[in-house]
Amino acid sequence: MSARSLRHYEDEGLIAPGRSSNGFRDYCRSTVDRVLVIRSLLESGLPVRLIREVLPHLTDGSDTGADVVCVEFLHEVQSYRDRLAARIAVLNDQQAALDAYLRQARRTDP
């Protein structure tokens, strides 16, 4: 994990590392575990805005209010997934068009 990424997570309010007496950041085990969850969610393509909303419920071990948040979050995730699927469909169409163009060009290439 790069220092730059950790600072970004801190700036986004996703983590709050402790500070040692010399001002250096101190990452306890729970913060390290939280960073692993953040990375996993980011790698899945979720935007920071959604991660920020659900992260406390994924890492604090509490179920308080989780049902309401979970339903709203799942709706947001589904919406994000649907937009992603639409973008993939457009890219697949563009790829198919380029493949057809290349096949045609190779047939007419002297």
PDB file of C-alpha atoms in Angstrom:
ATOM      1  CA  MET A   1       0.000   0.000   0.000  1.00  0.00           C
ATOM      2  CA  SER A   2       1.500   3.304  -0.998  1.00  0.00           C
ATOM      3  CA  ALA A   3       1.756   6.248   1.379  1.00  0.00           C
ATOM      4  CA  ARG A   4      -0.066   8.331  -1.220  1.00  0.00           C
ATOM      5  CA  SER A   5      -3.057   5.961  -1.171  1.00  0.00           C
ATOM      6  CA  LEU A   6      -3.160   5.981   2.606  1.00  0.00           C
ATOM      7  CA  ARG A   7      -3.117   9.788   2.659  1.00  0.00           C
ATOM      8  CA  HIS A   8      -5.909   9.819   0.075  1.00  0.00           C
ATOM      9  CA  TYR A   9      -8.040   7.466   2.195  1.00  0.00           C
ATOM     10  CA  GLU A  10      -7.407   9.721   5.171  1.00  0.00           C
ATOM     11  CA  ASP A  11      -8.321  12.862   3.178  1.00  0.00           C
ATOM     12  CA  GLU A  12     -11.546  11.160   2.054  1.00  0.00           C
ATOM     13  CA  GLY A  13     -12.438  10.361   5.649  1.00  0.00           C
ATOM     14  CA  LEU A  14     -12.181   6.607   5.139  1.00  0.00           C
ATOM     15  CA  ILE A  15      -9.489   6.077   7.765  1.00  0.00           C
ATOM     16  CA  ALA A  16      -8.261   8.020  10.783  1.00  0.00           C
ATOM     17  CA  PRO A  17      -4.829   6.725  11.767  1.00  0.00           C
ATOM     18  CA  GLY A  18      -3.374   7.587  15.123  1.00  0.00           C
ATOM     19  CA  ARG A  19      -0.327   9.812  15.473  1.00  0.00           C
ATOM     20  CA  SER A  20       2.840   9.079  17.371  1.00  0.00           C
ATOM     21  CA  SER A  21       4.590  11.736  19.450  1.00  0.00           C
ATOM     22  CA  ASN A  22       6.761  12.715  16.463  1.00  0.00           C
ATOM     23  CA  GLY A  23       3.669  13.241  14.275  1.00  0.00           C
ATOM     24  CA  PHE A  24       4.104  10.082  12.187  1.00  0.00           C
ATOM     25  CA  ARG A  25       0.942   8.188  11.331  1.00  0.00           C
ATOM     26  CA  ASP A  26       0.365   5.038  13.363  1.00  0.00           C
ATOM     27  CA  TYR A  27      -1.718   2.335  11.675  1.00  0.00           C
ATOM     28  CA  CYS A  28      -3.201  -0.100  14.188  1.00  0.00           C
ATOM     29  CA  ARG A  29      -4.474  -3.535  13.150  1.00  0.00           C
ATOM     30  CA  SER A  30      -8.080  -2.335  12.802  1.00  0.00           C
ATOM     31  CA  THR A  31      -6.989   0.464  10.442  1.00  0.00           C
ATOM     32  CA  VAL A  32      -4.961  -2.001   8.379  1.00  0.00           C
ATOM     33  CA  ASP A  33      -8.003  -4.292   8.171  1.00  0.00           C
ATOM     34  CA  ARG A  34     -10.150  -1.323   7.153  1.00  0.00           C
ATOM     35  CA  VAL A  35      -7.665  -0.416   4.390  1.00  0.00           C
ATOM     36  CA  LEU A  36      -7.916  -3.968   3.041  1.00  0.00           C
ATOM     37  CA  VAL A  37     -11.711  -3.643   2.877  1.00  0.00           C
ATOM     38  CA  ILE A  38     -11.400  -0.249   1.151  1.00  0.00           C
ATOM     39  CA  ARG A  39      -9.000  -1.634  -1.436  1.00  0.00           C
ATOM     40  CA  SER A  40     -11.279  -4.559  -2.155  1.00  0.00           C
ATOM     41  CA  LEU A  41     -14.284  -2.287  -2.647  1.00  0.00           C
ATOM     42  CA  LEU A  42     -12.308   0.107  -4.856  1.00  0.00           C
ATOM     43  CA  GLU A  43     -11.005  -2.776  -6.959  1.00  0.00           C
ATOM     44  CA  SER A  44     -14.594  -3.908  -7.472  1.00  0.00           C
ATOM     45  CA  GLY A  45     -15.253  -0.497  -9.030  1.00  0.00           C
ATOM     46  CA  LEU A  46     -17.329   1.144  -6.318  1.00  0.00           C
ATOM     47  CA  PRO A  47     -16.844   4.886  -6.049  1.00  0.00           C
ATOM     48  CA  VAL A  48     -15.477   6.380  -2.826  1.00  0.00           C
ATOM     49  CA  ARG A  49     -18.832   8.054  -2.166  1.00  0.00           C
ATOM     50  CA  LEU A  50     -20.551   4.668  -1.791  1.00  0.00           C
ATOM     51  CA  ILE A  51     -17.658   3.156   0.119  1.00  0.00           C
ATOM     52  CA  ARG A  52     -17.771   6.015   2.613  1.00  0.00           C
ATOM     53  CA  GLU A  53     -21.463   5.299   3.284  1.00  0.00           C
ATOM     54  CA  VAL A  54     -21.184   1.575   3.909  1.00  0.00           C
ATOM     55  CA  LEU A  55     -17.697   1.269   5.351  1.00  0.00           C
ATOM     56  CA  PRO A  56     -18.640   1.902   8.997  1.00  0.00           C
ATOM     57  CA  HIS A  57     -21.178  -0.934   8.805  1.00  0.00           C
ATOM     58  CA  LEU A  58     -18.675  -3.323   7.232  1.00  0.00           C
ATOM     59  CA  THR A  59     -15.850  -2.690   9.676  1.00  0.00           C
ATOM     60  CA  ASP A  60     -17.353  -1.828  13.078  1.00  0.00           C
ATOM     61  CA  GLY A  61     -19.039  -5.181  13.652  1.00  0.00           C
ATOM     62  CA  SER A  62     -22.333  -3.565  14.621  1.00  0.00           C
ATOM     63  CA  ASP A  63     -25.687  -4.334  13.039  1.00  0.00           C
ATOM     64  CA  THR A  64     -27.343  -1.141  14.300  1.00  0.00           C
ATOM     65  CA  GLY A  65     -29.321   0.346  11.439  1.00  0.00           C
ATOM     66  CA  ALA A  66     -27.659  -2.025   9.004  1.00  0.00           C
ATOM     67  CA  ASP A  67     -30.939  -3.200   7.445  1.00  0.00           C
ATOM     68  CA  VAL A  68     -31.977   0.290   6.337  1.00  0.00           C
ATOM     69  CA  VAL A  69     -28.504   1.276   5.234  1.00  0.00           C
ATOM     70  CA  CYS A  70     -28.015  -2.067   3.543  1.00  0.00           C
ATOM     71  CA  VAL A  71     -31.187  -1.725   1.441  1.00  0.00           C
ATOM     72  CA  GLU A  72     -30.277   1.808   0.395  1.00  0.00           C
ATOM     73  CA  PHE A  73     -26.695   0.813  -0.282  1.00  0.00           C
ATOM     74  CA  LEU A  74     -27.737  -2.220  -2.316  1.00  0.00           C
ATOM     75  CA  HIS A  75     -29.990   0.040  -4.393  1.00  0.00           C
ATOM     76  CA  GLU A  76     -27.021   2.378  -5.011  1.00  0.00           C
ATOM     77  CA  VAL A  77     -24.747  -0.546  -5.861  1.00  0.00           C
ATOM     78  CA  GLN A  78     -27.356  -2.002  -8.225  1.00  0.00           C
ATOM     79  CA  SER A  79     -27.684   1.369  -9.935  1.00  0.00           C
ATOM     80  CA  TYR A  80     -23.908   1.638 -10.269  1.00  0.00           C
ATOM     81  CA  ARG A  81     -23.755  -1.923 -11.620  1.00  0.00           C
ATOM     82  CA  ASP A  82     -26.494  -1.166 -14.177  1.00  0.00           C
ATOM     83  CA  ARG A  83     -24.607   1.911 -15.420  1.00  0.00           C
ATOM     84  CA  LEU A  84     -21.439  -0.156 -15.645  1.00  0.00           C
ATOM     85  CA  ALA A  85     -23.261  -2.871 -17.619  1.00  0.00           C
ATOM     86  CA  ALA A  86     -24.553  -0.236 -20.046  1.00  0.00           C
ATOM     87  CA  ARG A  87     -21.031   1.102 -20.561  1.00  0.00           C
ATOM     88  CA  ILE A  88     -19.748  -2.435 -21.140  1.00  0.00           C
ATOM     89  CA  ALA A  89     -22.475  -3.020 -23.738  1.00  0.00           C
ATOM     90  CA  VAL A  90     -21.443   0.131 -25.605  1.00  0.00           C
ATOM     91  CA  LEU A  91     -17.783  -0.927 -25.498  1.00  0.00           C
ATOM     92  CA  ASN A  92     -18.696  -4.416 -26.736  1.00  0.00           C
ATOM     93  CA  ASP A  93     -20.606  -2.876 -29.664  1.00  0.00           C
ATOM     94  CA  GLN A  94     -17.625  -0.664 -30.487  1.00  0.00           C
ATOM     95  CA  GLN A  95     -15.282  -3.636 -30.285  1.00  0.00           C
ATOM     96  CA  ALA A  96     -17.534  -5.672 -32.602  1.00  0.00           C
ATOM     97  CA  ALA A  97     -17.635  -2.803 -35.096  1.00  0.00           C
ATOM     98  CA  LEU A  98     -13.830  -2.533 -35.048  1.00  0.00           C
ATOM     99  CA  ASP A  99     -13.490  -6.304 -35.475  1.00  0.00           C
ATOM    100  CA  ALA A 100     -15.818  -6.193 -38.493  1.00  0.00           C
ATOM    101  CA  TYR A 101     -13.853  -3.286 -39.950  1.00  0.00           C
ATOM    102  CA  LEU A 102     -10.550  -5.142 -39.504  1.00  0.00           C
ATOM    103  CA  ARG A 103     -11.940  -8.327 -41.089  1.00  0.00           C
ATOM    104  CA  GLN A 104     -13.196  -6.334 -44.061  1.00  0.00           C
ATOM    105  CA  ALA A 105      -9.954  -4.395 -44.395  1.00  0.00           C
ATOM    106  CA  ARG A 106      -7.877  -7.590 -44.395  1.00  0.00           C
ATOM    107  CA  ARG A 107      -9.998  -9.069 -47.184  1.00  0.00           C
ATOM    108  CA  THR A 108      -9.490  -6.040 -49.408  1.00  0.00           C
ATOM    109  CA  ASP A 109      -5.814  -5.513 -48.499  1.00  0.00           C
ATOM    110  CA  PRO A 110      -3.619  -6.205 -51.570  1.00  0.00           C
TER     111      PRO A 110
END
